[in-house]
Every structure is written in structure tokens, then in C-alpha cells.
Amino acid sequence: MSTIDFAGLPYYEDVSPGSGALPPRAWTSTSDAHRLSLNGTWRFRLSPTATTEDESFARPEFDDNGWDELPVPGHWVMHGHGAPAYTNTVYPFPVDPPRVPTENPTGDHRIAFDLPEDWPAAASGGDALLRFEGVESCARVWLNGQEMGVFQGSRLPHEFSVGGLLRPAGNVLAVRVHQWSAGSYLEDQDQWWLPGIFRDVTLLHRPEGAVRDFFVHASYDHRDGSGTMRVDSEPGGRVTLPGLGIDIATGETVTLPVEPWSAELPRLYEGELVTEGERIPLRIGFRTVVVEDGVLKVNGRRILFRGVNRHEFHPETGRTVDLATMRQDLLLMKRHNINAVRTSHYPPHPAFLDLCDELGLWVIDECDLETHGFVDLGWRGNTVDDDRWTPALLDRAGRMVERDKNHPSIVLWSLGNECGTGRGLTAMADWIRGRDTSRPLHYEGDPSCADTDIYSRMYPEHAEVDLIGRRAEPPLDDPELDARRRALPFILCEYAHAMGNGPGGLSEYQRLFETHERCQGGFVWEWIDHGIAHPELGYGYGGDFGEELHDGNFVCDGLLFPDRTPSPGLTEYKKVIEPVRIEGDGPAGTLRITNTHDFADLSHLAFVWSYEIEGLTVADGPLSVPPVAPGESAELKLPEPPTTDRAGEALWTVRADTRGQVSRPRTAPAARPQRGLAGSGTIALGPGIFDAASGALTHIGGIPVTGPRLDVWRAPTDNDNGAPWQPDPRYGLIWRKLGLHRMRHRLDAVEPTDEALTVRTRVAPAATDLGLHAEYRWTADSDRLHLTVSVTSEGEWSCPLPRLGVRLGLPAAYGQAEWYGGGPGEAYPDTRAASRAGRWSSTVDALQTPYVRPQENGARADVRWARLRDDHGSGLRIDGEPTFWFTARRWTTEQLDAAEHTPDLRPGNTVWVNLDHAQHGIGTHSCGPGVLPQHHLDAGPAEFSFTFNMA
């Protein structure tokens, strides 16, 4: 990499933070000072380079009538000007810091505005500030023809003093925004590249004596229940908290009994900061965050993060996210037991943090910093280890801390993400510690933890987490650093990659977090799929917008679909992390309820029981549960089972806000009589008609049937295909190379007798000697057809199977499904915690999970029986012995495998039904570990049975 003299480069290639902006300060959503939103419709012109147009557009008299219109906040690429582009780690331009390409899309923005009639006159004194909450990636600003300055740091606020330039009417604000700048090297954050003014623009009046900055210090002593508060303000004034009877001067300290703030009990005290020129509302939460005895504690208690990583995203507006959507996200998190957010990988819109304070979530506030694109260069030239970039790094750290310092929800500052190591990071850590001693520091990218207070990792295997939890991880070379790191608390800042179908292995991670005091939870990657609304494709991902370089659907890796519909992964996560655990013994009638909250007891929950036969409730009622304290359990007795003449499997279900279940033993069905009949060209066996030559079932009770025959293929999930940087085998690729997607079926024998029909086959892919021998044994009574499938493997299978079962086809009219077993949503061997036994119904269409990139989906676990019916209520019932995995869809697995987007899937004339004896697990190998061994489906002897009858 060349050595560059940074002097003389254009401003957008300047490594400094910029010029003209005021020092950063605390953000407040409102005060009694005047403010004017400049959000709205602006005039817009796009140029292909940074120098295509001159600066004349900034003059007030410039005629912009021929320009387009653009909403601000907004990204121009989301409104028909250019296109979005997605990369995970690579920079989409030559790596030659701080230089950027000549092809540098540049958006000129203009808005004319008048001051409100009640805006204070200039003669009254004071000032006015022009505030930008976020612009990507470099902005140059003029007001009424006067240049105000230049700034970088896309997800951070910048303010300019403009009071002397304002006019009562006819003000013109002009902003030139460059897509690429030196700052782009610091913002390689695994997301869409979306240039523009994407957060609010506001004009703020600052009266004489207005608050320039303020810092709320509010700690809590768990030993005596007291809170200590001091508010520093410039200039000074008074602080009132009526709920606590506080009325003190700024800078004074007061200690008194308070209720503490926590994510579970987010107690905020409403108050006010009053100076000579301004009144600012306050919401103060008392809490103390420390690392003590190797554990992260809040208010004296170890906390457990049940977290998610969150990029700001909306499928139609990109990183422009409105307040209602922010609140919707946080309410969804709370409803799914999520208690923590890591703001990957930049500070969010400040209003989001207000909501976290109000609703109660722990927050890791992460700096607007990632240099991941240097990783493939061996970190050669990494900007965080170049002293010339340190002022920019310190500016970013300062703007984060100063803006967000008064939020009780923030319990950790994070230096950034995936930047390797360097002197700039150390400088940031030193500055933050000097400014705020109330919060520990986080950064994952340095395994020595030299600058951090938390040991943080991404995507370690379960076995490694277990070692770390026991503080028995492999040692560092430096004994002093090793001893220091070994004494730190441990979190997974990213784990369980939620890409496509998955993530699997969540339950096993959670048990480790609950077993080891050091392991304090983690943050699933990530909250929402970043699919961009597309008129033909449904939701587009990398490569769908003409990108030269892209990382495909790796951008669709969330627990929510782009439209904010919860995925099965979110439902699973909710169950795995639920803070109330319900366990029991149905036959013994005993129940154990455990409270795993950190602070809240269970007095806010109502518990109910129900007694169900074959999924139908025969009795229910309230369950009296004491207000179990955090970390405690209660032993209870279930009611006596009600008397009923209903036959079938009996289950107790106990529900609170989350649900648990205990069951009574299931009685095996009685053996059924069998007899067989043969005819010319066909074989009739009970309600079944078979082709005499092939032994293939063609009808059941008059319903045309295709199959069933052995099936081992599934459309590989993103986790099946795996990540090249992980050591686990990428089984999706192995299966395809082996040819499991093109298995051939050889008929070896059709053997009818008076009582049965036996069909023997060999199922195998081309070009290998591996195979599976499948024997189908059919028997029947007058109205039921019974199938037993026996499977043995041939050859040395070096990989697990995707699935093992049979597939059959029914006419398209049979599109109504009902089943008794696991539900209501999909489940797989390592994603089945949320699957609850019951009687469920759905259309076949609704059984599908609409992953942005189509893949295996929709299986229901532990199914005892399933029905498929037409609109008139007639159809086919299938009972399994043992229980089976049930899947039904209107396209074949091969069609599902070939699809790239949901609209590629078009219903056909057949409902294809998979009745699986077993499935391979899901894992999280799209970025993390593969499937745990206990969830592998190894090729080997298997036998399973189904009974078919008209429903």
C-alpha cells in the first residue's frame, strides 16, 4: 500500500473530523426553547463525481426549479437516484486510504424556509444552531450562501452556529453530500451503502443562558436502597424532581431512598433542569454498573443479557426509521423476552435510546466505527493503528459519549466493531474512561482485552463457551494480560446467526449462560432482515441492484422478516430465553416454577392450567403461584385430573406470559387386522390401489396419490451451506456434491401376498457406491392403509443426511391442514423449544415460512397425526408411529431449492407432503458453529410406520 502525503487532498479525503462544527453535547428531545424541523421535501440533484458541479448551487438566488424532489430524511438511492449496494466486509472501492474513487456519487440538497412568526428576534440575543443527526458519508453545509463547515461521521450529530445568518423569511440551506469520503474507511459495517441525509435536520434557538451541555450522574446503592444524584450543567441552574421532593442547584449532590432503574423495572423519575434561558425535561434512572469479582453487575446483581444486535433498517426507507417503527421494534423485543440491544455498529437515532430508557432494555452503545475491509489485507494499513486518523476516532468517541451520556439504559460503551487492534482504539478507551467512569468498556476485536472491561467473543462453539465459563480457556502468551482477561466477565456480542432457517443451538447456549456465572449472555445477530422492497423480487438483497461486488443474501440475517413479521427464529428465541421456567411431572401431578429474572418477582404474572385430551381442552382454571423472587423456585401441585370419557393422549399445559408443558404417557394404538386383495394390473389393499408392476400407491379411497417414496433431500438452508471461514463441514455443499438432490430409485422387487404388499428399492445418487435400501411393507384393514418403511444404508457415509422419510403428492384441492403434535410454528431438532404439543390447523399456504431466499422450512415436530382436507372437509388422515415431522407445500423440494426469491415459487397442481422420521439439525453455520453432534442425522438402520385413512 502506498504512502500518501495527506496534505493537499480534497476535503472529502481529509482524515480529520471536519471543520466548523461545534463541540458535541447531550441530546434532549425537547425543551421550552424554539425549534424548527427542516424535515420535508427538498430539492435534489445527483452528480456522478465530487467535482462535476461547482458551488454556485449554494447561493440563495440559484434557480433549482429544474431539480428533482427528495424527502429528507432519506437516502437518494431509495428514491430512484442510483442504487443501493451491499457488502459484508469488503470495501466497494479500491483500498487506498484516505483516497476514494473519482466516481463518487454526490447529492446536492437545497431547502428554502421561513422562520415561524414567534421565532425570537435576533435583537433578543442568544444564538441558533443547525443540527444534523446523521448524513452519509461526508457533508458540506451552506446557509444563505455562507459556508458553515464540513463533517464526516455518518451516524453522529453535528451542529453549527447560525444565529447571525438567519432571516425572517427566504432562508436557503444547501448541503452537498458525497457518498465516498475518508470516513467511508471507518464505516465498513456489514450493511447497505446508502448515502444521503438520512436522519433529522433541525434548527434550534439557543436563548441567552440556555443549556450548552449537562451531565446527569445518578447512582444506586443496593445495600441501603439509596440513590445519589448530581447534575452538572453549563451554565448552572436548578434541578427539580417532584416525585422525590428534590429541588437543588446543579453541581450539588443529594442522597435519598429511591426505586432503582433496571431493564425489568425501568423506574424513571420525571424532573426538570432550569437555567436562566431554558427549561429541559429530565427522566432520571438511578442505577450503578460495575465489574466486580469477575462479574458485570447492575445494582449489585449479576445480569444476563438476552439480547439482539440491531441495525437501523426499514425495507422502504433504509436507515431512515421513524419513531413509531422504533417503538414497534422495542415492543416486539419486550414481548419476545429480549432485554438488551447492542447498537451495531454505530449509535442509533437518539430517540431510540429514550425509548430504551422508558420501556426498559440494557444497551451497549457502539461507536460509529468498523474497518473490517482491511481483514483480507492482513490488517495492513488499518486506519485505527495510524496516528493520523486518531483525531477522527476520538471525535467519533466523543460525539457518541457526549450525546448519549444521560441514558440509564446504556450500561456499556463499545469502541466499535471488527477493527482489529491499534493505537487509535487505545486512545478512544483512555478518553472515554476519563470522561465517564460510570460504565465499563466493550470491544470484541482485541482478544487480549487490553482496552476493555469485558471479554467479548463472536460465534464461539458451545464447547469453547463452556471452557471460558469455567475460566479454563487457552492462555494468552502474556501472563499479565492472560490473568487480567481470565478475571473479566464474558459475553457473546454476536452469536446464533439468524440467517434464513434458524438459528439452531440456542437452548444449549442458554444453559451455558445459566450454568456459568462468568457467561452473561449474548446478542443474537441480528434483529431484522435487510431485504429492500423490490417490485419484482419481493425483497432484494446483495446483487439484485447491479452491484459490482456484493455478499448476496448475507444481509438477510434477522429474527424479523423485512416487513417486521416475526420469524420462527424469534419465536424460538423467545421460548429459549423466557425468564420463567415451568417444569413438571404429569403423572405425579407436581410442578416446579423457577424465576430467572434478574430483578423482578413473579407477582405481575397470572398462571393458568389446562388439561387436554388429543389437544382438546376438557378442563382449565387459574393456578395460584406465590410471587417467586428472582433466582428462586416454587414447588406446586397440579389439580386432580378431571374425570372424562374422552380417549387419547392427556397433557397438562401451564401458562404464564410464557408457557411450559408437562405430559402424561401416551397409550400406543392397538394393532389392526390386515388383509390384501390382488387384481389384474393393479393391487387393491384396503382403501389403497397400487400399480401391480411398480408397487406404487396410486389412490387412497379414491384420492389420487403420487408416492410415497423415500426422500432424503431438503432445499439447503443458509446454515446448511455454511460459512467458508468456519471449520465445521459445509454439509449443504457436501450434500449437493454427493448428489443427494438427484437420487435415483431402483425397483428391486414387488412382492404381493394375501395380507400384504412388500416393495423393495435401492435409492442412491449417481457416480457413487453409496446407497439406501428401502423396504415398504403395506398392510390394511377395511378402511385403513398401513405402511412400515425399513431403511438400511450401504457404503461408508461420511456426512449426515438432510432428512429421512417419505414424500407423497395429493391434488391441489387438499389445501387445509390440521395436525396433533408440535406447533403452531415450524421446528427442527435444534430449534424446537417453542414447539408445543396441541391440535393445530392452517392452510398449506400458511405453513410456509417466507424466508427472503427460499430454503427448507415449515416442518412441524412430534406430529402424532395430520389431516389434509379440501374445502368440503373430505381428505386424508395420516397417523405416525413413532411421531413424525410433517411438511406440506405447493411446490417440490427441487423447485424450492431452485428459487432465489419468494416470487419464484409458484403453486402447482399438487400438494407435496413430507412425512419424515428424522431431520438433520439447523445450527448457525451461516456465520457460526455447525449443528451439534446430538442433532446430526446419521445414515443408519431406521424403521417407521404410517397409517392412512379417509378423514
Coordinates of N, CA and C in Angstrom, one line a residue, residues 700-804:
I700 N -55.8 -43.6 -2.6 CA -56.3 -44.0 -1.3 C -57.7 -43.5 -1.2
G701 N -58.7 -44.5 -1.1 CA -60.1 -44.1 -1.0 C -60.6 -43.2 -2.1
G702 N -60.0 -43.4 -3.3 CA -60.4 -42.6 -4.4 C -59.6 -41.3 -4.6
I703 N -58.8 -40.9 -3.7 CA -57.9 -39.8 -3.8 C -56.7 -40.1 -4.6
P704 N -56.4 -39.5 -5.7 CA -55.1 -39.8 -6.4 C -53.9 -39.4 -5.5
V705 N -52.9 -40.3 -5.6 CA -51.7 -40.1 -4.8 C -50.5 -40.3 -5.6
T706 N -49.5 -39.5 -5.4 CA -48.2 -39.7 -6.0 C -47.2 -40.1 -4.9
G707 N -46.6 -41.3 -5.1 CA -45.7 -41.8 -4.0 C -46.6 -42.6 -3.0
P708 N -46.2 -42.7 -1.8 CA -44.9 -42.2 -1.2 C -43.7 -43.0 -1.5
R709 N -42.6 -42.2 -1.5 CA -41.3 -42.9 -1.7 C -40.2 -42.2 -0.9
L710 N -39.2 -42.9 -0.6 CA -38.1 -42.4 0.3 C -37.6 -41.1 -0.2
D711 N -37.3 -40.2 0.7 CA -36.8 -38.8 0.4 C -35.8 -38.4 1.4
V712 N -34.6 -38.0 1.0 CA -33.6 -37.6 1.9 C -33.1 -36.1 1.6
W713 N -33.7 -35.5 0.6 CA -33.2 -34.1 0.2 C -34.0 -33.0 0.8
R714 N -33.3 -32.0 1.2 CA -34.0 -30.7 1.6 C -33.3 -29.6 0.9
A715 N -34.1 -28.5 0.5 CA -33.5 -27.3 -0.1 C -32.6 -26.7 1.0
P716 N -31.2 -26.7 0.7 CA -30.3 -26.4 1.8 C -30.6 -25.0 2.4
T717 N -30.6 -24.9 3.7 CA -30.7 -23.6 4.4 C -29.4 -22.9 4.3
D718 N -29.5 -21.6 4.6 CA -28.2 -20.8 4.6 C -27.3 -21.4 5.6
N719 N -27.8 -22.0 6.7 CA -26.9 -22.6 7.7 C -26.4 -23.9 7.2
D720 N -27.1 -24.7 6.4 CA -26.6 -25.9 5.7 C -25.4 -25.5 4.9
N721 N -25.5 -24.4 4.1 CA -24.4 -24.1 3.2 C -23.2 -23.5 3.9
G722 N -23.4 -23.0 5.1 CA -22.3 -22.7 5.9 C -21.4 -21.5 5.5
A723 N -20.4 -21.2 6.3 CA -19.5 -20.1 6.1 C -18.1 -20.7 5.8
P724 N -17.4 -20.1 4.8 CA -16.1 -20.7 4.5 C -15.1 -20.4 5.6
W725 N -15.3 -19.4 6.4 CA -14.3 -19.2 7.5 C -14.5 -20.0 8.7
Q726 N -15.5 -20.8 8.8 CA -15.7 -21.7 9.9 C -15.2 -23.1 9.7
P727 N -14.7 -23.8 10.7 CA -14.1 -25.1 10.5 C -15.0 -26.2 10.3
D728 N -16.3 -26.1 10.7 CA -17.2 -27.2 10.5 C -17.5 -27.5 9.1
P729 N -17.8 -28.7 8.7 CA -18.1 -29.1 7.3 C -19.3 -28.3 6.8
R730 N -19.3 -27.9 5.6 CA -20.4 -27.2 5.0 C -21.3 -28.2 4.3
Y731 N -22.2 -28.8 5.1 CA -22.9 -30.0 4.6 C -23.8 -29.7 3.4
G732 N -24.4 -28.5 3.3 CA -25.2 -28.2 2.2 C -24.4 -28.4 0.9
L733 N -23.2 -28.0 0.9 CA -22.3 -28.1 -0.3 C -21.9 -29.6 -0.5
I734 N -21.7 -30.3 0.6 CA -21.3 -31.7 0.5 C -22.5 -32.5 0.0
W735 N -23.7 -32.2 0.5 CA -24.8 -33.0 0.0 C -25.0 -32.8 -1.5
R736 N -24.9 -31.6 -1.9 CA -25.1 -31.3 -3.4 C -24.0 -32.0 -4.2
K737 N -22.8 -31.9 -3.7 CA -21.7 -32.6 -4.5 C -21.9 -34.1 -4.5
L738 N -22.4 -34.6 -3.4 CA -22.6 -36.1 -3.4 C -23.8 -36.5 -4.3
G739 N -24.7 -35.5 -4.5 CA -25.8 -35.8 -5.4 C -27.1 -36.2 -4.7
L740 N -27.2 -35.8 -3.5 CA -28.4 -36.1 -2.7 C -29.7 -35.4 -3.3
H741 N -29.5 -34.4 -4.1 CA -30.6 -33.7 -4.7 C -31.1 -34.4 -6.0
R742 N -30.4 -35.4 -6.4 CA -30.8 -36.1 -7.6 C -30.7 -37.6 -7.4
M743 N -31.3 -38.1 -6.3 CA -31.3 -39.5 -6.0 C -32.1 -40.3 -7.0
R744 N -31.7 -41.5 -7.4 CA -32.3 -42.4 -8.3 C -32.9 -43.6 -7.5
H745 N -34.1 -44.0 -7.9 CA -34.8 -45.1 -7.2 C -34.9 -46.3 -8.1
R746 N -34.3 -47.4 -7.7 CA -34.3 -48.6 -8.4 C -35.3 -49.6 -7.8
L747 N -36.2 -50.1 -8.6 CA -37.1 -51.1 -8.1 C -36.5 -52.5 -8.1
D748 N -36.4 -53.1 -6.9 CA -35.8 -54.4 -6.8 C -36.8 -55.6 -6.7
A749 N -38.0 -55.3 -6.1 CA -38.9 -56.4 -6.0 C -40.3 -55.8 -5.6
V750 N -41.4 -56.4 -6.2 CA -42.7 -56.2 -5.8 C -43.3 -57.5 -5.4
E751 N -43.6 -57.7 -4.1 CA -44.0 -59.0 -3.5 C -45.4 -58.9 -2.9
P752 N -46.4 -59.2 -3.6 CA -47.8 -59.2 -3.0 C -48.0 -60.6 -2.4
T753 N -48.8 -60.5 -1.3 CA -49.3 -61.8 -0.6 C -50.8 -61.5 -0.3
D754 N -51.4 -62.5 0.3 CA -52.8 -62.3 0.6 C -53.0 -61.2 1.6
E755 N -52.0 -60.9 2.5 CA -52.2 -60.0 3.6 C -51.4 -58.7 3.4
A756 N -50.4 -58.7 2.5 CA -49.5 -57.5 2.5 C -49.0 -57.3 1.1
L757 N -48.4 -56.2 0.9 CA -47.6 -55.9 -0.3 C -46.3 -55.4 0.2
T758 N -45.2 -56.0 -0.3 CA -43.8 -55.5 0.0 C -43.1 -55.1 -1.2
V759 N -42.6 -53.8 -1.2 CA -41.8 -53.3 -2.3 C -40.4 -53.0 -1.8
R760 N -39.4 -53.5 -2.5 CA -38.1 -53.3 -2.1 C -37.4 -52.4 -3.2
T761 N -36.6 -51.4 -2.7 CA -36.0 -50.5 -3.6 C -34.6 -50.2 -3.1
R762 N -33.8 -49.6 -4.0 CA -32.5 -49.1 -3.6 C -32.5 -47.6 -4.1
V763 N -32.1 -46.7 -3.2 CA -32.1 -45.3 -3.5 C -30.7 -44.7 -3.4
A764 N -30.2 -44.1 -4.5 CA -28.8 -43.7 -4.5 C -28.5 -42.6 -5.5
P765 N -27.5 -41.8 -5.3 CA -27.1 -40.8 -6.3 C -26.1 -41.4 -7.3
A766 N -26.1 -40.8 -8.5 CA -25.1 -41.2 -9.5 C -23.7 -41.0 -9.1
A767 N -22.8 -41.8 -9.7 CA -21.4 -41.6 -9.5 C -20.8 -41.9 -8.2
T768 N -21.5 -42.7 -7.4 CA -21.0 -43.1 -6.1 C -21.6 -44.5 -5.8
D769 N -20.9 -45.2 -4.9 CA -21.4 -46.6 -4.5 C -22.3 -46.5 -3.2
L770 N -22.5 -45.3 -2.7 CA -23.4 -45.1 -1.5 C -24.8 -45.3 -1.9
G771 N -25.6 -45.9 -1.0 CA -27.0 -46.1 -1.2 C -27.8 -46.4 0.0
L772 N -29.1 -46.4 -0.2 CA -30.0 -46.7 0.9 C -31.0 -47.8 0.4
H773 N -31.2 -48.8 1.1 CA -32.1 -49.8 0.8 C -33.4 -49.5 1.6
A774 N -34.5 -49.4 0.8 CA -35.8 -49.1 1.5 C -36.8 -50.2 1.2
E775 N -37.4 -50.7 2.2 CA -38.4 -51.7 2.1 C -39.7 -51.1 2.6
Y776 N -40.8 -51.1 1.7 CA -42.1 -50.6 2.0 C -43.0 -51.8 2.2
R777 N -43.6 -52.0 3.4 CA -44.5 -53.1 3.7 C -45.9 -52.5 4.0
W778 N -46.8 -52.8 3.1 CA -48.1 -52.3 3.1 C -49.1 -53.4 3.7
T779 N -49.9 -53.0 4.6 CA -51.0 -53.9 5.1 C -52.2 -53.0 5.2
A780 N -53.4 -53.6 5.5 CA -54.6 -52.9 5.5 C -55.7 -53.6 6.3
D781 N -56.7 -52.8 6.8 CA -58.0 -53.4 7.1 C -59.0 -52.7 6.2
S782 N -60.3 -52.8 6.5 CA -61.3 -52.3 5.6 C -61.1 -50.9 5.2
D783 N -60.7 -50.0 6.1 CA -60.7 -48.6 5.8 C -59.4 -47.9 6.1
R784 N -58.4 -48.6 6.5 CA -57.1 -48.0 6.8 C -56.0 -48.8 6.1
L785 N -55.0 -48.0 5.7 CA -53.9 -48.5 5.0 C -52.7 -48.2 5.8
H786 N -51.9 -49.2 6.1 CA -50.7 -49.1 7.0 C -49.4 -49.4 6.2
L787 N -48.4 -48.5 6.5 CA -47.1 -48.6 5.8 C -46.0 -48.6 6.8
T788 N -45.2 -49.6 6.7 CA -43.9 -49.6 7.5 C -42.7 -49.5 6.6
V789 N -41.9 -48.6 6.8 CA -40.7 -48.4 6.0 C -39.5 -48.8 6.8
S790 N -38.7 -49.6 6.2 CA -37.4 -50.1 6.8 C -36.3 -49.6 5.9
V791 N -35.3 -49.0 6.5 CA -34.2 -48.4 5.7 C -32.9 -48.9 6.3
T792 N -32.0 -49.3 5.4 CA -30.6 -49.6 5.8 C -29.7 -48.9 4.8
S793 N -28.5 -48.6 5.3 CA -27.5 -47.8 4.5 C -26.5 -48.8 3.9
E794 N -25.9 -48.4 2.8 CA -24.9 -49.2 2.1 C -23.7 -48.2 1.8
G795 N -22.5 -48.7 2.1 CA -21.4 -47.9 1.9 C -21.0 -47.0 3.1
E796 N -19.8 -46.3 3.0 CA -19.3 -45.5 4.1 C -19.8 -44.1 3.9
W797 N -20.9 -43.7 4.6 CA -21.4 -42.4 4.6 C -20.6 -41.5 5.5
S798 N -20.0 -40.5 4.9 CA -19.1 -39.6 5.7 C -19.8 -38.3 6.1
C799 N -21.1 -38.2 5.8 CA -21.8 -37.0 6.1 C -23.2 -37.4 6.6
P800 N -23.9 -36.6 7.4 CA -25.3 -36.9 7.8 C -26.2 -36.7 6.6
L801 N -27.4 -37.2 6.8 CA -28.5 -37.0 5.8 C -29.2 -35.7 6.1
P802 N -29.7 -35.0 5.1 CA -30.6 -33.9 5.4 C -31.9 -34.2 6.1
R803 N -32.5 -35.3 5.6 CA -33.8 -35.7 6.2 C -33.9 -37.2 5.9
L804 N -34.9 -37.9 6.5 CA -35.2 -39.3 6.2 C -36.6 -39.5 6.4

